[in-house]
PDB file of C-alpha atoms in Angstrom:
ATOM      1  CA  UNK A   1       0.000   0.000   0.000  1.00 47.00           C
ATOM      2  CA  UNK A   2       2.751   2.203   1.079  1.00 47.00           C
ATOM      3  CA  UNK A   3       4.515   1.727  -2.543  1.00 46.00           C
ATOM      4  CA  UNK A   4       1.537   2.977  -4.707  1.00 42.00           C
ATOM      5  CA  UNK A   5       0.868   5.628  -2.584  1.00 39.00           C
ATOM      6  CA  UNK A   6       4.417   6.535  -3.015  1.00 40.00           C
ATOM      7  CA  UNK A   7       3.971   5.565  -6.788  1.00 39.00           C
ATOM      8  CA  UNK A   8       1.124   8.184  -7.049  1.00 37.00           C
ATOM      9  CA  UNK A   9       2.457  11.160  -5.171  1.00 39.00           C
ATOM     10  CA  UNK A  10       5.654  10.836  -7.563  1.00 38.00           C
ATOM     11  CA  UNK A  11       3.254  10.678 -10.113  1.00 40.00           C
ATOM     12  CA  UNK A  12       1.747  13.993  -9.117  1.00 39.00           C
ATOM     13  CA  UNK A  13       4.801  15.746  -8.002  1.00 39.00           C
ATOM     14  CA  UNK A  14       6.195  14.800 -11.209  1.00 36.00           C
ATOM     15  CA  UNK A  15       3.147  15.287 -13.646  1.00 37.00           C
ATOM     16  CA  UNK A  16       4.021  18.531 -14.827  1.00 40.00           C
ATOM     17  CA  UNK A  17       7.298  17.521 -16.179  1.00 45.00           C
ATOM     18  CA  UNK A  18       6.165  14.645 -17.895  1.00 47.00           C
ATOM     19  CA  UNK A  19       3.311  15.759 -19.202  1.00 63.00           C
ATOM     20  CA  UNK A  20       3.137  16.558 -23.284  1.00 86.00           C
ATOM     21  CA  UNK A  21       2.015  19.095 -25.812  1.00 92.00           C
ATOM     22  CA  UNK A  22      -1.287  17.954 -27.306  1.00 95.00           C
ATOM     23  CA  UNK A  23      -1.630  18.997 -30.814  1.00 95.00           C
ATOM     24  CA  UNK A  24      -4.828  18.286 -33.086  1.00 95.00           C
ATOM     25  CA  UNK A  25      -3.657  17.556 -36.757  1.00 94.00           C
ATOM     26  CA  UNK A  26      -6.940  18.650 -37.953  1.00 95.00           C
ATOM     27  CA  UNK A  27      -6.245  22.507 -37.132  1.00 95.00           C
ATOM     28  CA  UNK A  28      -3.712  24.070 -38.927  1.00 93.00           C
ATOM     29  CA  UNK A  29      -0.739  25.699 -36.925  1.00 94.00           C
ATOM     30  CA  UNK A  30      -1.760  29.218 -35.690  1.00 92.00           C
ATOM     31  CA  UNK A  31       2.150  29.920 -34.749  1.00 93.00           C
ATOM     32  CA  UNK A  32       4.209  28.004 -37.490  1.00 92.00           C
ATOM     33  CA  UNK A  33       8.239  27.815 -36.623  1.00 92.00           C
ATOM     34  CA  UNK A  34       8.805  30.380 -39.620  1.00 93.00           C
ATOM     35  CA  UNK A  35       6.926  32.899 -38.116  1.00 96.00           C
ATOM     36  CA  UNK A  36       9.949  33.370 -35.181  1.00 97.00           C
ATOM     37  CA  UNK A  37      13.419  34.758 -35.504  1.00 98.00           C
ATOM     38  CA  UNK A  38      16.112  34.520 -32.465  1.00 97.00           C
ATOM     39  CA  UNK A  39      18.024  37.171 -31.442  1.00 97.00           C
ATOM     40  CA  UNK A  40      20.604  37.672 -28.522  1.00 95.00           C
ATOM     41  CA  UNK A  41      22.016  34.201 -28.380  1.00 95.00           C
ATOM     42  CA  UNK A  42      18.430  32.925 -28.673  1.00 96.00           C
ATOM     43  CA  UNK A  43      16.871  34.499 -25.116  1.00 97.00           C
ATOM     44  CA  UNK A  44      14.604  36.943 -27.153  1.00 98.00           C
ATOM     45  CA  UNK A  45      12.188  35.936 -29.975  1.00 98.00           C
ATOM     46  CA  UNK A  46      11.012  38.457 -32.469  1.00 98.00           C
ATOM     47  CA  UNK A  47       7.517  37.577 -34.455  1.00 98.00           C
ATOM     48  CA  UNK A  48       8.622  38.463 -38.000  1.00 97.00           C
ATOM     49  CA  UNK A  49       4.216  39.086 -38.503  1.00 96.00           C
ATOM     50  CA  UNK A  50       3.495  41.608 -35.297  1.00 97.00           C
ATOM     51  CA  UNK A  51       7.075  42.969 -35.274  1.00 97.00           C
ATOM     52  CA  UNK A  52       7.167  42.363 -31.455  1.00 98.00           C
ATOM     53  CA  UNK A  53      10.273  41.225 -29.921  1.00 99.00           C
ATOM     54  CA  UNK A  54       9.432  38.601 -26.885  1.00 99.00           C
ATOM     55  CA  UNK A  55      11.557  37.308 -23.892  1.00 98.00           C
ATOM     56  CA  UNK A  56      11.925  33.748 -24.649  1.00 98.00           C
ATOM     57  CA  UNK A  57      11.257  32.486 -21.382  1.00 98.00           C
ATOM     58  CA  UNK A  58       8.575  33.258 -18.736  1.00 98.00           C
ATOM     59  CA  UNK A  59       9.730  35.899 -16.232  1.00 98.00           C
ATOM     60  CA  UNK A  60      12.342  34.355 -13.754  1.00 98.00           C
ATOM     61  CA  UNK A  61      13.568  31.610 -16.252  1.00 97.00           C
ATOM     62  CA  UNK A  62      16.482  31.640 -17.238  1.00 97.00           C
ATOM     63  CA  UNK A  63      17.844  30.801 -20.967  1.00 97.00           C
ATOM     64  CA  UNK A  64      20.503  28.258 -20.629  1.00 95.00           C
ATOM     65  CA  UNK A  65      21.486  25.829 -23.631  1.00 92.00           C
ATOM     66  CA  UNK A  66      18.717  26.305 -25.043  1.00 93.00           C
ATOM     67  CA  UNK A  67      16.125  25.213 -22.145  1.00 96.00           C
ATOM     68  CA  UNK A  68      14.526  27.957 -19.808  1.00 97.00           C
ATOM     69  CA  UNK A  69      15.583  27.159 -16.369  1.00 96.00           C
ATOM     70  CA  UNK A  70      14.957  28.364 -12.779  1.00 96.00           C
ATOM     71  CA  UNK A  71      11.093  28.958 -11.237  1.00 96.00           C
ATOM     72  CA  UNK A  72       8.882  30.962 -13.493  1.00 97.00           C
ATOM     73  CA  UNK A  73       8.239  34.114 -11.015  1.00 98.00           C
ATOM     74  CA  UNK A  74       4.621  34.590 -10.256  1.00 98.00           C
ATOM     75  CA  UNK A  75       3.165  38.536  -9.575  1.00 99.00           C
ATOM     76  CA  UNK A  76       0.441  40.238  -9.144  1.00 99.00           C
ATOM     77  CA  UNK A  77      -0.983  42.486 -11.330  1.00 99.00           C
ATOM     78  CA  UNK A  78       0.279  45.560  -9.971  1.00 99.00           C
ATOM     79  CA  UNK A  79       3.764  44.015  -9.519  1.00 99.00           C
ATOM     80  CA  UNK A  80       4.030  42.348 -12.826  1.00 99.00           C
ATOM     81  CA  UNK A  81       3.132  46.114 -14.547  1.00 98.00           C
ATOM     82  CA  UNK A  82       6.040  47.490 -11.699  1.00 98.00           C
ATOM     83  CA  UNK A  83       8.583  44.801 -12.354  1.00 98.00           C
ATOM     84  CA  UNK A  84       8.345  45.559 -16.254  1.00 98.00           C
ATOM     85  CA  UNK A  85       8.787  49.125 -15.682  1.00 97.00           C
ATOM     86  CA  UNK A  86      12.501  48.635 -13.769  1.00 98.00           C
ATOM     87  CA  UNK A  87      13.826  46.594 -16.839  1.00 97.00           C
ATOM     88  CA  UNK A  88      15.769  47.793 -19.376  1.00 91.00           C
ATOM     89  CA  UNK A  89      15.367  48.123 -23.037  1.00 91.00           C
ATOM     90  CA  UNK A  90      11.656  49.173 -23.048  1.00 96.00           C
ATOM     91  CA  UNK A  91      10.566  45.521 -21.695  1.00 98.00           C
ATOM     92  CA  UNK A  92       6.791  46.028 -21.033  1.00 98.00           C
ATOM     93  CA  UNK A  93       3.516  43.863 -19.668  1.00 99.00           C
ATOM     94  CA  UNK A  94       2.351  42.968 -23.125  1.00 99.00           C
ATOM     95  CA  UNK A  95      -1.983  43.861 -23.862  1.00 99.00           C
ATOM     96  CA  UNK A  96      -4.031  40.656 -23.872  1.00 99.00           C
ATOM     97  CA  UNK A  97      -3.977  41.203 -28.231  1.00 99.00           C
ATOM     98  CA  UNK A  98      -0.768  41.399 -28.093  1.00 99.00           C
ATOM     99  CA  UNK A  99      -0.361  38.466 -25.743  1.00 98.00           C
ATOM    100  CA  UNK A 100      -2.768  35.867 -28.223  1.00 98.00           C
ATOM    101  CA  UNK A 101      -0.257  36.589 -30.500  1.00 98.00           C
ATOM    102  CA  UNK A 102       1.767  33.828 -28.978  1.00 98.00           C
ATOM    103  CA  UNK A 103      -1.331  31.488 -28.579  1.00 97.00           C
ATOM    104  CA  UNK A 104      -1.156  27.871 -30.482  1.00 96.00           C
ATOM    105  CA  UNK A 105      -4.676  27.264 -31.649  1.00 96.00           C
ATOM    106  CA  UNK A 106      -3.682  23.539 -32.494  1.00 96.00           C
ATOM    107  CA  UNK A 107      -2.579  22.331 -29.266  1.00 95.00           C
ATOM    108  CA  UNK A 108      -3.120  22.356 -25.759  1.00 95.00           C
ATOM    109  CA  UNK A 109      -0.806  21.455 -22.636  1.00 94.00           C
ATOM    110  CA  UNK A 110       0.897  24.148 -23.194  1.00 94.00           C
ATOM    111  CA  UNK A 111      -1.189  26.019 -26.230  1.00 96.00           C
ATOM    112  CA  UNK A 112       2.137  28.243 -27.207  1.00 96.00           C
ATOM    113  CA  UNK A 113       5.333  26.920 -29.931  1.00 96.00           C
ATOM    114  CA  UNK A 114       6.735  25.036 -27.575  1.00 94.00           C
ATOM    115  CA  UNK A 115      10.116  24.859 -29.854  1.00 94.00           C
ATOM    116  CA  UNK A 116      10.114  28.800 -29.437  1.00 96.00           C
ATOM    117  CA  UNK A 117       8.757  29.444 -26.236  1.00 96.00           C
ATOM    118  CA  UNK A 118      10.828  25.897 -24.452  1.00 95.00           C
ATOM    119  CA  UNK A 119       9.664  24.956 -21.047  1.00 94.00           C
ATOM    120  CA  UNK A 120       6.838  27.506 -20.632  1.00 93.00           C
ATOM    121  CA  UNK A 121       5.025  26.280 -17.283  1.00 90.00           C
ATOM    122  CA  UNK A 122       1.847  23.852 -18.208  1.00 82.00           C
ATOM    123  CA  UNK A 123      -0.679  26.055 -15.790  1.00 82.00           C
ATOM    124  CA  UNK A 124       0.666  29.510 -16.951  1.00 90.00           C
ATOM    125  CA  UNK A 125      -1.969  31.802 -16.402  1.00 98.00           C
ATOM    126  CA  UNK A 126      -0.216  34.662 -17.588  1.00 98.00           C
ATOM    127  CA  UNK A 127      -0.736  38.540 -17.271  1.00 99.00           C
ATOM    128  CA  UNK A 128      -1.335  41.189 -19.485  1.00 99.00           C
ATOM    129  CA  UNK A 129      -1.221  45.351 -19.297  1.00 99.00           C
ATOM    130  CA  UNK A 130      -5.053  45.069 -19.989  1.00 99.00           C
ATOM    131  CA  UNK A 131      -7.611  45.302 -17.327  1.00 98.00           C
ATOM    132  CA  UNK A 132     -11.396  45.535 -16.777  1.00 97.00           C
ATOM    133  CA  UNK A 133     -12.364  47.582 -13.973  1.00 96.00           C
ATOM    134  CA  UNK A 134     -10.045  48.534 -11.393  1.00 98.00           C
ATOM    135  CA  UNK A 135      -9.753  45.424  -9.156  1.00 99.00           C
ATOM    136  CA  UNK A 136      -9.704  42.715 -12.593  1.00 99.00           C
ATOM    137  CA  UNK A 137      -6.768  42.065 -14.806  1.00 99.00           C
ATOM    138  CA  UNK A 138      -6.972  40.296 -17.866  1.00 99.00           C
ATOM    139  CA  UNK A 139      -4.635  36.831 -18.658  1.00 99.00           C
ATOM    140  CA  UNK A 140      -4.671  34.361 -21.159  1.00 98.00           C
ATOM    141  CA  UNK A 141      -4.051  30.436 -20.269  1.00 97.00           C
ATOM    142  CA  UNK A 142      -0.890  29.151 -22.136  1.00 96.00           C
ATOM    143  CA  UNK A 143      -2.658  26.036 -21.004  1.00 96.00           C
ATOM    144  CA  UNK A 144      -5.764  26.297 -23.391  1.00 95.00           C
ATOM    145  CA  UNK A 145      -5.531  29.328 -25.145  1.00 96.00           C
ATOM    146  CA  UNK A 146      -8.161  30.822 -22.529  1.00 97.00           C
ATOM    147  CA  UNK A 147      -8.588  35.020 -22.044  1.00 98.00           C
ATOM    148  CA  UNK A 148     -10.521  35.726 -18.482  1.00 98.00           C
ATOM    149  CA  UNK A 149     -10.400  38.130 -16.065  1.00 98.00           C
ATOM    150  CA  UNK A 150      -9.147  37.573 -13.122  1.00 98.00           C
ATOM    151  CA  UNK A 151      -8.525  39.294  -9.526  1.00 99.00           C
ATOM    152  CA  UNK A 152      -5.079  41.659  -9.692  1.00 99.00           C
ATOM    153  CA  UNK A 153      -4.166  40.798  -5.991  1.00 99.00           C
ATOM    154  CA  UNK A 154      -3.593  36.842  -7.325  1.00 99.00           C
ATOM    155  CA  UNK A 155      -0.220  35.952  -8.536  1.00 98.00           C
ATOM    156  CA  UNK A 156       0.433  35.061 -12.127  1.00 98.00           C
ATOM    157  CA  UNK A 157       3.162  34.411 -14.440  1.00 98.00           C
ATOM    158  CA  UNK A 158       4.552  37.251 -16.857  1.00 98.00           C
ATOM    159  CA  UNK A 159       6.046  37.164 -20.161  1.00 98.00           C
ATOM    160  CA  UNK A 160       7.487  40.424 -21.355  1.00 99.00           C
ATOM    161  CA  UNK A 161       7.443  42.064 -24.713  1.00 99.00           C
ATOM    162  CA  UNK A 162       8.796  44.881 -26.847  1.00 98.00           C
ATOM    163  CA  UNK A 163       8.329  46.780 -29.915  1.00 96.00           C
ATOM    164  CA  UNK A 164      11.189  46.439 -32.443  1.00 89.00           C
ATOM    165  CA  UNK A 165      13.090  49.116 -33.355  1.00 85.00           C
TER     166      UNK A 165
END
């Protein structure tokens, strides 16, 4: 008994990490590998159709051989728009339009191109600049593709962006 309780709390620990990117062959790529260019040694992405230049890893990753490493940071709304601000190079909280942008229509766990945007958290509810009201941010789910609302005192992942020059 002891062993598959053991068996399932590994399973659950570990579920995250093993789980996979769920694509549906009958929808055609929103986010096709063509569509990205890497720049500085491959930590920054830029979307050759918006023009926008992305981080390549969530905020607090950390782009090492080619994997983002570390613990993806988690904010809330208020610090995630703060944090932005203090970074250099005109880094910013991107709007929820701009933040669909990244969204893979075809797949699901995570729904982003996973060869572009590597190790991207499977739950990330990330933030955007946008917000509806003054206590509701809005976020998209790199998990399903999903834009809500949601309260800006919870903590959520962040992905920054930037206009190209």
């Amino acid at each position: 008994m002891k062993n598959i309780l053991l068996a399932l709390a590994l399973m659950v620990a570990t579920s995250q990490t093993i789980a996979a990117q769920i694509c549906n062959p009958a929808i055609s790529k929103t986010t096709e590998q063509t569509r990205y260019q890497l720049l500085n040694d491959g930590a920054e992405v830029k979307d050759q159709k918006t023009g926008l230049i992305w981080q390549r890893c969530t905020v607090g990753q950390t782009l090492t051989a080619n994997s983002c490493t570390g613990e993806a940071a988690l904010y809330t709304w208020q610090e995630a728009q703060d944090y932005a601000k203090k970074q250099a190079n005109q880094w910013r909280v991107p709007t929820i339009d701009e933040l669909k942008t990244l969204h893979e229509a075809a797949c699901i766990g995570p729904a982003i191109n996973e060869a572009t945007f590597v190790d991207t958290p499977l739950n990330n509810e990330t933030w955007s600049a946008s917000a509806e009201g003054a206590d509701y941010g809005i976020m998209l789910s790199f998990y399903n593709g999903e834009v809500s609302s949601n309260d800006k005192l919870n903590t959520l992942y962040v992905r920054l962006v930037k206009t190209a020059p």
